[in-house]
Amino acid sequence: MDLSFDSGKIIYLDNAATTFPKPREVLQQALDAYAHFGVNPGRSGYDLCMVAGELVFETRKVLATFLGGTKPERLVFAANATDALNLAIQGLLQSGDHAITTTVEHNSVIRPLNHLKRDRGVELDYVPFEAGGIVDPDEIARRFKPNTKVVVVNHGSNVIGTIQPVAEIGRRCRERGIVLVVDAAQTAGVIPINVEAMCIDVLCFTGHKSLLGPTGTGGLYVREGVEVRHTRFGGTGVHSAYPYHLEEYPYRLEAGTGNVLGIAGLYFAQQYLAKRGLKEIYAHEMELFARLQEGLEHIEGVTLHGTTSLERRLPVLSFTISGRDPADVGSLLDVDYNIAARTGLHCAPLIHQQLGTGERGTVRFSVGPMNERAHVDAAVEAVKEIAAEVQAGA
Ligand SMILES: Cc1ncc(COP(=O)(O)O)c(C=O)c1O
């Protein structure tokens, strides 16, 4: 394996996949903590174990507060957003229930729901987004039926960057006693979230995107009063003589040894986010994003997909160049310009069906907290040159 690859030469515009690079200080602090007390937390009574357990509990507390939750024990750690969404979706729905979701969703929502529909007789409705990429909360409410149990919505799109009116959807669900599950994979860490104020019952997040933790981290916050059935069972380190998995949170949804190094990363990343401030990070990213969008939208042959509005928006942009396969554009960006972008369907096929880009997908640039003006300027220049080659060859 060649680890001498110089990542410093790369212009990284794939932050919707994972934020890169992570703040050095966060990585260093996490590594130091793990080097000093990276033992199995909560499994034994010796001091070292207690310190590790405290780190895990403190991180629950900090993250629960960060998300507007009031009960740290209801902040459950998982491997990523996909894992968290599977826990929530499979733990809330059963045969005969009706679920509603949207066409904005990622496969981490679509696939678990489709499996429940095909394999366990769950009824499922997809609500399309309107022009502008927003889902109408009333359209969701119009689909409510007596057996509607759960609504699952994306908070921020990883394809077109739109932010959904989650609080409005939440209010409609709350009036009917329907559980609202929110996929905050793209928003947690950059858009303020308050589960209480936004009427969110289960919030699923990933740790490695805007929360700036390592990959392999994520979780869910389950509001008090909402019960997610456990769908996996095992060791919890407490009440070991009891023959079944525990009902109480967080054990209810956690089984086996957790990711202590990753959780340490999330803890120190919270300190970084608090110091830099979500407002500053979002303003920084959106300033670069506006510059990127403005640069791209004037290039002949380039089509931007979704909305160009900067309101209710993440710094994520999908585009195509006429006459060019998005995959080829991605290769050219990589090979000729050292620019990292993502191409294809971005694990969200239904959005492309609606956009008309379902065959080959799009090229996606996504701005992160470590990007600079020079990065987006280089991306605009590169796309200009690639598009001009097509025009010249036409
Ligand atoms: C909107 C959305 N949901 C869910 C996920 C899944 O996140 P993870 O890969 O961390 O499980 C992603 C990842 O790109 C995403 O963009």
Tab-separated table of C-alpha atoms and ligand atoms in Angstrom:
chain	number	residue	atom	x	y	z
A	1	MET	CA	0.000	0.000	0.000
A	2	ASP	CA	1.383	3.381	-1.003
A	3	LEU	CA	0.685	5.926	1.721
A	4	SER	CA	3.002	8.533	0.227
A	5	PHE	CA	0.161	10.060	-1.846
A	6	ASP	CA	0.270	13.824	-1.386
A	7	SER	CA	-3.263	14.810	-0.402
A	8	GLY	CA	-2.078	18.399	-0.030
A	9	LYS	CA	-2.169	18.857	-3.807
A	10	ILE	CA	-5.869	17.956	-3.983
A	11	ILE	CA	-8.595	20.551	-4.176
A	12	TYR	CA	-11.233	18.754	-2.195
A	13	LEU	CA	-14.809	19.639	-3.145
A	14	ASP	CA	-16.511	16.434	-2.003
A	15	ASN	CA	-17.422	17.493	1.522
A	16	ALA	CA	-20.958	16.109	1.198
A	17	ALA	CA	-19.344	12.650	1.085
A	18	THR	CA	-17.209	13.398	4.115
A	19	THR	CA	-15.582	16.560	5.372
A	20	PHE	CA	-11.896	16.597	4.546
A	21	PRO	CA	-9.482	17.416	5.960
A	22	LYS	CA	-10.671	17.211	9.538
A	23	PRO	CA	-9.273	19.823	11.921
A	24	ARG	CA	-5.808	18.606	12.987
A	25	GLU	CA	-6.379	19.575	16.605
A	26	VAL	CA	-9.500	17.385	16.775
A	27	LEU	CA	-7.630	14.369	15.424
A	28	GLN	CA	-4.706	14.960	17.787
A	29	GLN	CA	-6.884	15.410	20.866
A	30	ALA	CA	-8.895	12.291	20.031
A	31	LEU	CA	-5.764	10.254	19.501
A	32	ASP	CA	-4.272	11.475	22.791
A	33	ALA	CA	-7.457	10.611	24.678
A	34	TYR	CA	-7.571	7.160	23.102
A	35	ALA	CA	-3.888	6.579	23.848
A	36	HIS	CA	-4.494	7.415	27.508
A	37	PHE	CA	-7.800	5.692	28.212
A	38	GLY	CA	-8.893	3.724	25.179
A	39	VAL	CA	-10.331	0.850	27.221
A	40	ASN	CA	-13.790	-0.725	27.054
A	41	PRO	CA	-16.100	1.888	28.637
A	42	GLY	CA	-18.689	0.816	31.163
A	43	ARG	CA	-17.640	-2.819	31.212
A	44	SER	CA	-15.632	-2.822	34.474
A	45	GLY	CA	-15.307	-0.794	37.665
A	46	TYR	CA	-11.643	0.193	37.600
A	47	ASP	CA	-10.688	3.853	37.298
A	48	LEU	CA	-9.466	3.770	33.713
A	49	CYS	CA	-12.727	2.224	32.614
A	50	MET	CA	-14.677	4.883	34.499
A	51	VAL	CA	-12.760	7.653	32.710
A	52	ALA	CA	-13.503	6.084	29.321
A	53	GLY	CA	-17.159	5.745	30.350
A	54	GLU	CA	-17.208	9.392	31.385
A	55	LEU	CA	-15.858	10.478	28.010
A	56	VAL	CA	-18.634	8.537	26.274
A	57	PHE	CA	-21.314	9.927	28.593
A	58	GLU	CA	-20.001	13.506	28.291
A	59	THR	CA	-20.130	13.184	24.512
A	60	ARG	CA	-23.744	11.986	24.724
A	61	LYS	CA	-24.513	15.001	26.871
A	62	VAL	CA	-22.769	17.513	24.638
A	63	LEU	CA	-24.328	16.098	21.459
A	64	ALA	CA	-27.816	15.807	22.956
A	65	THR	CA	-27.640	19.463	24.008
A	66	PHE	CA	-26.215	20.457	20.627
A	67	LEU	CA	-29.274	18.887	18.963
A	68	GLY	CA	-31.728	20.487	21.375
A	69	GLY	CA	-32.413	17.277	23.293
A	70	THR	CA	-32.935	17.154	27.033
A	71	LYS	CA	-32.038	13.532	27.835
A	72	PRO	CA	-28.410	12.513	27.203
A	73	GLU	CA	-29.257	8.833	27.619
A	74	ARG	CA	-31.546	9.126	24.596
A	75	LEU	CA	-28.561	10.036	22.435
A	76	VAL	CA	-27.604	6.661	21.017
A	77	PHE	CA	-24.332	6.067	19.196
A	78	ALA	CA	-24.317	4.189	15.898
A	79	ALA	CA	-21.813	3.519	13.119
A	80	ASN	CA	-23.106	6.283	10.804
A	81	ALA	CA	-26.357	7.830	9.599
A	82	THR	CA	-27.247	4.697	7.630
A	83	ASP	CA	-26.956	2.589	10.754
A	84	ALA	CA	-28.989	5.104	12.768
A	85	LEU	CA	-31.718	5.276	10.099
A	86	ASN	CA	-31.919	1.484	9.961
A	87	LEU	CA	-32.289	1.336	13.741
A	88	ALA	CA	-35.051	3.928	13.642
A	89	ILE	CA	-36.966	2.731	10.586
A	90	GLN	CA	-36.845	-0.970	11.435
A	91	GLY	CA	-37.522	-0.295	15.095
A	92	LEU	CA	-40.609	1.828	14.475
A	93	LEU	CA	-42.484	0.107	11.657
A	94	GLN	CA	-44.166	-3.253	11.440
A	95	SER	CA	-46.470	-5.140	9.136
A	96	GLY	CA	-49.661	-3.214	8.324
A	97	ASP	CA	-48.195	0.202	9.151
A	98	HIS	CA	-48.088	3.024	6.631
A	99	ALA	CA	-44.996	5.196	6.168
A	100	ILE	CA	-44.524	8.385	4.174
A	101	THR	CA	-41.242	9.643	2.780
A	102	THR	CA	-40.047	11.869	-0.062
A	103	THR	CA	-38.241	11.644	-3.382
A	104	VAL	CA	-35.374	13.713	-1.946
A	105	GLU	CA	-34.176	10.790	0.156
A	106	HIS	CA	-30.852	9.025	0.215
A	107	ASN	CA	-30.712	5.227	-0.184
A	108	SER	CA	-30.138	4.978	3.560
A	109	VAL	CA	-33.836	5.862	3.869
A	110	ILE	CA	-35.166	4.484	0.576
A	111	ARG	CA	-33.708	1.001	0.894
A	112	PRO	CA	-34.737	0.173	4.481
A	113	LEU	CA	-38.250	1.416	3.688
A	114	ASN	CA	-38.435	-0.508	0.420
A	115	HIS	CA	-37.316	-3.664	2.227
A	116	LEU	CA	-40.048	-3.206	4.818
A	117	LYS	CA	-42.569	-2.714	2.024
A	118	ARG	CA	-41.440	-5.767	0.055
A	119	ASP	CA	-40.612	-8.113	2.924
A	120	ARG	CA	-42.917	-7.113	5.767
A	121	GLY	CA	-46.021	-5.583	4.225
A	122	VAL	CA	-45.442	-1.975	5.246
A	123	GLU	CA	-47.357	0.478	3.053
A	124	LEU	CA	-45.196	3.255	1.635
A	125	ASP	CA	-45.819	6.601	-0.086
A	126	TYR	CA	-43.226	8.849	-1.716
A	127	VAL	CA	-44.069	12.559	-1.828
A	128	PRO	CA	-42.336	14.360	-4.707
A	129	PHE	CA	-40.556	17.660	-4.162
A	130	GLU	CA	-41.893	20.825	-5.778
A	131	ALA	CA	-40.017	23.048	-8.228
A	132	GLY	CA	-37.236	24.492	-6.098
A	133	GLY	CA	-36.545	21.155	-4.438
A	134	ILE	CA	-38.777	21.665	-1.417
A	135	VAL	CA	-41.410	19.190	-0.220
A	136	ASP	CA	-44.756	20.756	0.672
A	137	PRO	CA	-45.657	19.861	4.295
A	138	ASP	CA	-49.358	19.934	3.362
A	139	GLU	CA	-48.718	17.371	0.643
A	140	ILE	CA	-47.286	15.077	3.296
A	141	ALA	CA	-50.273	15.732	5.563
A	142	ARG	CA	-52.671	14.928	2.695
A	143	ARG	CA	-51.201	11.398	2.619
A	144	PHE	CA	-51.887	10.721	6.304
A	145	LYS	CA	-54.038	7.618	6.829
A	146	PRO	CA	-55.357	5.980	10.006
A	147	ASN	CA	-52.437	3.505	9.918
A	148	THR	CA	-49.715	6.099	9.170
A	149	LYS	CA	-47.074	5.468	11.776
A	150	VAL	CA	-43.953	7.210	10.570
A	151	VAL	CA	-42.835	10.042	8.285
A	152	VAL	CA	-39.175	10.003	7.259
A	153	VAL	CA	-37.735	13.179	5.737
A	154	ASN	CA	-34.391	14.403	4.603
A	155	HIS	CA	-33.279	17.630	6.278
A	156	GLY	CA	-30.642	18.711	3.736
A	157	SER	CA	-30.207	17.233	0.269
A	158	ASN	CA	-26.860	15.747	-0.703
A	159	VAL	CA	-27.698	16.296	-4.383
A	160	ILE	CA	-29.297	19.731	-4.699
A	161	GLY	CA	-28.617	21.183	-1.250
A	162	THR	CA	-32.199	22.141	-0.400
A	163	ILE	CA	-33.182	22.291	3.257
A	164	GLN	CA	-36.655	20.922	3.944
A	165	PRO	CA	-39.212	22.667	6.196
A	166	VAL	CA	-38.813	20.045	8.897
A	167	ALA	CA	-40.501	22.034	11.682
A	168	GLU	CA	-43.644	22.532	9.572
A	169	ILE	CA	-43.715	18.829	8.719
A	170	GLY	CA	-43.080	18.049	12.395
A	171	ARG	CA	-46.037	20.136	13.554
A	172	ARG	CA	-48.381	18.312	11.198
A	173	CYS	CA	-47.073	14.929	12.354
A	174	ARG	CA	-47.310	15.878	16.038
A	175	GLU	CA	-50.992	16.888	15.648
A	176	ARG	CA	-51.724	13.365	14.413
A	177	GLY	CA	-49.397	11.475	16.751
A	178	ILE	CA	-47.248	10.333	13.816
A	179	VAL	CA	-43.549	9.807	14.499
A	180	LEU	CA	-41.231	12.094	12.507
A	181	VAL	CA	-37.796	10.660	11.689
A	182	VAL	CA	-35.317	13.153	10.215
A	183	ASP	CA	-32.205	12.321	8.227
A	184	ALA	CA	-29.809	15.071	9.284
A	185	ALA	CA	-26.719	13.482	7.697
A	186	GLN	CA	-25.972	16.648	5.715
A	187	THR	CA	-27.108	19.262	8.213
A	188	ALA	CA	-25.966	18.276	11.710
A	189	GLY	CA	-22.940	20.441	12.461
A	190	VAL	CA	-23.722	23.237	10.024
A	191	ILE	CA	-27.460	24.033	10.301
A	192	PRO	CA	-28.793	24.555	13.836
A	193	ILE	CA	-31.115	21.738	14.913
A	194	ASN	CA	-33.440	21.728	17.882
A	195	VAL	CA	-35.380	18.494	18.102
A	196	GLU	CA	-37.856	19.926	20.610
A	197	ALA	CA	-38.602	23.177	18.772
A	198	MET	CA	-38.729	21.403	15.397
A	199	CYS	CA	-41.060	18.598	16.601
A	200	ILE	CA	-38.560	15.927	15.588
A	201	ASP	CA	-39.153	12.559	17.237
A	202	VAL	CA	-36.072	10.729	16.021
A	203	LEU	CA	-33.092	12.587	14.622
A	204	CYS	CA	-30.474	10.529	12.768
A	205	PHE	CA	-27.024	11.989	12.182
A	206	THR	CA	-23.638	10.999	10.895
A	207	GLY	CA	-20.449	12.008	12.675
A	208	HIS	CA	-18.022	12.405	9.790
A	209	LYS	CA	-19.583	15.169	7.736
A	210	SER	CA	-20.251	18.612	9.261
A	211	LEU	CA	-19.926	17.246	12.806
A	212	LEU	CA	-16.231	16.865	11.901
A	213	GLY	CA	-15.730	13.538	13.661
A	214	PRO	CA	-14.102	10.449	12.171
A	215	THR	CA	-15.845	8.034	9.795
A	216	GLY	CA	-17.602	5.186	11.606
A	217	THR	CA	-19.469	7.540	13.924
A	218	GLY	CA	-23.063	8.706	14.056
A	219	GLY	CA	-26.195	8.161	16.036
A	220	LEU	CA	-29.759	9.076	16.786
A	221	TYR	CA	-31.612	11.125	19.344
A	222	VAL	CA	-34.939	9.608	20.367
A	223	ARG	CA	-37.388	11.998	22.001
A	224	GLU	CA	-38.785	10.979	25.364
A	225	GLY	CA	-42.166	9.313	24.843
A	226	VAL	CA	-41.142	7.727	21.544
A	227	GLU	CA	-40.047	4.102	21.756
A	228	VAL	CA	-37.920	2.496	19.076
A	229	ARG	CA	-37.962	-1.327	19.279
A	230	HIS	CA	-34.536	-2.920	19.497
A	231	THR	CA	-33.611	-4.841	16.394
A	232	ARG	CA	-30.277	-6.182	17.625
A	233	PHE	CA	-29.247	-7.703	20.863
A	234	GLY	CA	-26.092	-8.390	22.819
A	235	GLY	CA	-23.749	-7.232	25.529
A	236	THR	CA	-24.311	-3.919	27.289
A	237	GLY	CA	-21.936	-4.266	30.233
A	238	VAL	CA	-24.808	-3.961	32.741
A	239	HIS	CA	-27.481	-6.399	34.057
A	240	SER	CA	-25.583	-9.229	32.424
A	241	ALA	CA	-27.699	-11.952	34.079
A	242	TYR	CA	-30.855	-10.688	32.363
A	243	PRO	CA	-31.543	-12.976	29.391
A	244	TYR	CA	-32.864	-10.322	27.006
A	245	HIS	CA	-31.641	-7.022	25.692
A	246	LEU	CA	-32.289	-4.043	27.959
A	247	GLU	CA	-35.236	-1.707	27.425
A	248	GLU	CA	-33.640	1.410	28.832
A	249	TYR	CA	-31.754	3.946	26.728
A	250	PRO	CA	-29.050	4.126	25.521
A	251	TYR	CA	-28.554	0.351	25.949
A	252	ARG	CA	-31.836	-0.352	24.193
A	253	LEU	CA	-30.325	0.560	20.836
A	254	GLU	CA	-26.632	-0.042	21.505
A	255	ALA	CA	-25.112	-3.521	21.597
A	256	GLY	CA	-21.432	-4.405	21.881
A	257	THR	CA	-18.368	-2.244	22.321
A	258	GLY	CA	-18.717	1.255	20.948
A	259	ASN	CA	-16.293	3.312	18.856
A	260	VAL	CA	-14.367	5.020	21.675
A	261	LEU	CA	-11.802	6.665	19.391
A	262	GLY	CA	-14.570	7.945	17.129
A	263	ILE	CA	-16.631	9.190	20.067
A	264	ALA	CA	-13.564	11.018	21.407
A	265	GLY	CA	-13.289	12.608	17.966
A	266	LEU	CA	-16.917	13.748	18.153
A	267	TYR	CA	-16.307	15.192	21.612
A	268	PHE	CA	-13.336	17.321	20.576
A	269	ALA	CA	-14.998	18.233	17.280
A	270	GLN	CA	-17.831	19.725	19.361
A	271	GLN	CA	-15.268	21.969	21.049
A	272	TYR	CA	-13.953	23.021	17.640
A	273	LEU	CA	-17.481	23.767	16.391
A	274	ALA	CA	-18.283	25.757	19.537
A	275	LYS	CA	-15.100	27.805	19.135
A	276	ARG	CA	-15.554	28.522	15.432
A	277	GLY	CA	-19.347	28.768	15.591
A	278	LEU	CA	-21.923	27.257	13.243
A	279	LYS	CA	-22.872	30.690	11.967
A	280	GLU	CA	-19.313	31.465	10.922
A	281	ILE	CA	-18.841	28.074	9.286
A	282	TYR	CA	-22.119	28.301	7.381
A	283	ALA	CA	-21.433	31.884	6.268
A	284	HIS	CA	-17.939	30.880	5.114
A	285	GLU	CA	-19.207	27.905	3.150
A	286	MET	CA	-22.094	29.807	1.590
A	287	GLU	CA	-19.888	32.704	0.517
A	288	LEU	CA	-17.671	30.255	-1.350
A	289	PHE	CA	-20.680	28.406	-2.650
A	290	ALA	CA	-22.269	31.583	-4.056
A	291	ARG	CA	-18.999	32.355	-5.848
A	292	LEU	CA	-18.852	28.822	-7.234
A	293	GLN	CA	-22.460	28.862	-8.421
A	294	GLU	CA	-22.112	32.295	-9.957
A	295	GLY	CA	-18.981	31.157	-11.805
A	296	LEU	CA	-20.540	27.958	-13.115
A	297	GLU	CA	-23.907	29.318	-14.149
A	298	HIS	CA	-22.387	31.560	-16.808
A	299	ILE	CA	-20.408	28.850	-18.555
A	300	GLU	CA	-21.805	27.842	-21.934
A	301	GLY	CA	-22.955	24.222	-21.959
A	302	VAL	CA	-23.200	23.954	-18.171
A	303	THR	CA	-26.583	23.194	-16.586
A	304	LEU	CA	-27.081	23.585	-12.852
A	305	HIS	CA	-29.668	21.170	-11.449
A	306	GLY	CA	-32.165	21.911	-8.718
A	307	THR	CA	-32.544	25.440	-7.491
A	308	THR	CA	-30.047	28.306	-7.625
A	309	SER	CA	-31.649	29.961	-4.605
A	310	LEU	CA	-29.240	30.627	-1.743
A	311	GLU	CA	-32.079	30.501	0.775
A	312	ARG	CA	-32.705	27.310	2.772
A	313	ARG	CA	-29.650	25.870	1.155
A	314	LEU	CA	-26.532	23.829	1.790
A	315	PRO	CA	-23.338	24.471	-0.191
A	316	VAL	CA	-23.950	21.478	-2.456
A	317	LEU	CA	-24.322	21.874	-6.200
A	318	SER	CA	-25.105	19.426	-8.992
A	319	PHE	CA	-24.325	20.204	-12.613
A	320	THR	CA	-23.832	18.598	-16.010
A	321	ILE	CA	-21.938	19.668	-19.110
A	322	SER	CA	-23.866	19.039	-22.311
A	323	GLY	CA	-22.206	16.409	-24.453
A	324	ARG	CA	-20.128	15.068	-21.551
A	325	ASP	CA	-20.779	12.083	-19.338
A	326	PRO	CA	-20.621	13.221	-15.682
A	327	ALA	CA	-18.258	10.333	-14.895
A	328	ASP	CA	-15.847	11.586	-17.576
A	329	VAL	CA	-16.039	15.119	-16.209
A	330	GLY	CA	-15.172	13.729	-12.767
A	331	SER	CA	-12.159	11.880	-14.185
A	332	LEU	CA	-10.926	14.972	-15.997
A	333	LEU	CA	-11.314	17.078	-12.866
A	334	ASP	CA	-9.308	14.508	-10.941
A	335	VAL	CA	-6.597	13.665	-13.443
A	336	ASP	CA	-6.040	17.019	-15.130
A	337	TYR	CA	-6.893	19.423	-12.310
A	338	ASN	CA	-6.458	17.518	-9.007
A	339	ILE	CA	-10.026	18.396	-8.092
A	340	ALA	CA	-12.031	15.865	-6.080
A	341	ALA	CA	-15.741	15.892	-6.961
A	342	ARG	CA	-18.400	13.226	-6.898
A	343	THR	CA	-20.282	12.012	-9.958
A	344	GLY	CA	-23.310	9.796	-10.604
A	345	LEU	CA	-26.507	9.438	-8.598
A	346	HIS	CA	-25.010	10.195	-5.150
A	347	CYS	CA	-27.082	7.347	-3.610
A	348	ALA	CA	-30.272	9.339	-4.201
A	349	PRO	CA	-31.823	7.871	-7.373
A	350	LEU	CA	-35.372	9.241	-7.005
A	351	ILE	CA	-34.210	12.840	-7.034
A	352	HIS	CA	-32.535	12.207	-10.390
A	353	GLN	CA	-35.685	10.629	-11.775
A	354	GLN	CA	-37.498	13.842	-10.952
A	355	LEU	CA	-34.702	16.098	-12.218
A	356	GLY	CA	-34.379	14.141	-15.465
A	357	THR	CA	-30.772	13.199	-14.719
A	358	GLY	CA	-31.587	9.592	-13.850
A	359	GLU	CA	-29.432	7.986	-16.529
A	360	ARG	CA	-25.944	9.214	-15.707
A	361	GLY	CA	-26.542	11.545	-12.787
A	362	THR	CA	-24.612	14.740	-12.217
A	363	VAL	CA	-21.253	16.118	-11.161
A	364	ARG	CA	-21.410	17.389	-7.589
A	365	PHE	CA	-19.274	19.992	-5.900
A	366	SER	CA	-19.755	20.389	-2.154
A	367	VAL	CA	-17.990	23.054	-0.119
A	368	GLY	CA	-16.689	22.433	3.394
A	369	PRO	CA	-15.267	24.393	6.313
A	370	MET	CA	-11.664	23.987	5.150
A	371	ASN	CA	-12.211	25.268	1.599
A	372	GLU	CA	-10.856	28.587	0.400
A	373	ARG	CA	-11.657	30.970	-2.438
A	374	ALA	CA	-8.787	29.623	-4.516
A	375	HIS	CA	-10.442	26.183	-4.488
A	376	VAL	CA	-13.734	27.318	-5.951
A	377	ASP	CA	-11.977	29.604	-8.445
A	378	ALA	CA	-9.883	26.659	-9.635
A	379	ALA	CA	-13.041	24.540	-9.960
A	380	VAL	CA	-14.780	27.205	-12.071
A	381	GLU	CA	-11.736	27.533	-14.344
A	382	ALA	CA	-11.491	23.762	-14.749
A	383	VAL	CA	-15.169	23.408	-15.687
A	384	LYS	CA	-14.791	26.328	-18.114
A	385	GLU	CA	-11.956	24.537	-19.884
A	386	ILE	CA	-13.725	21.172	-19.964
A	387	ALA	CA	-16.919	22.772	-21.325
A	388	ALA	CA	-14.922	24.745	-23.918
A	389	GLU	CA	-13.329	21.521	-25.201
A	390	VAL	CA	-16.804	20.156	-25.904
A	391	GLN	CA	-17.836	23.358	-27.675
A	392	ALA	CA	-14.631	23.304	-29.743
A	393	GLY	CA	-15.200	19.646	-30.671
A	394	ALA	CA	-18.879	20.169	-31.572
B	1	LIG	C1	-28.678	12.757	2.968
B	1	LIG	C2	-27.834	11.615	3.424
B	1	LIG	N1	-28.370	10.686	4.223
B	1	LIG	C3	-27.653	9.660	4.685
B	1	LIG	C4	-26.340	9.508	4.338
B	1	LIG	C5	-25.591	8.333	4.873
B	1	LIG	O1	-24.542	8.733	5.680
B	1	LIG	P1	-23.462	7.657	6.131
B	1	LIG	O2	-22.762	7.231	4.877
B	1	LIG	O3	-22.567	8.367	7.056
B	1	LIG	O4	-24.200	6.542	6.737
B	1	LIG	C6	-25.730	10.429	3.494
B	1	LIG	C7	-24.340	10.272	3.077
B	1	LIG	O5	-23.863	10.809	2.115
B	1	LIG	C8	-26.496	11.517	3.036
B	1	LIG	O6	-25.982	12.442	2.231
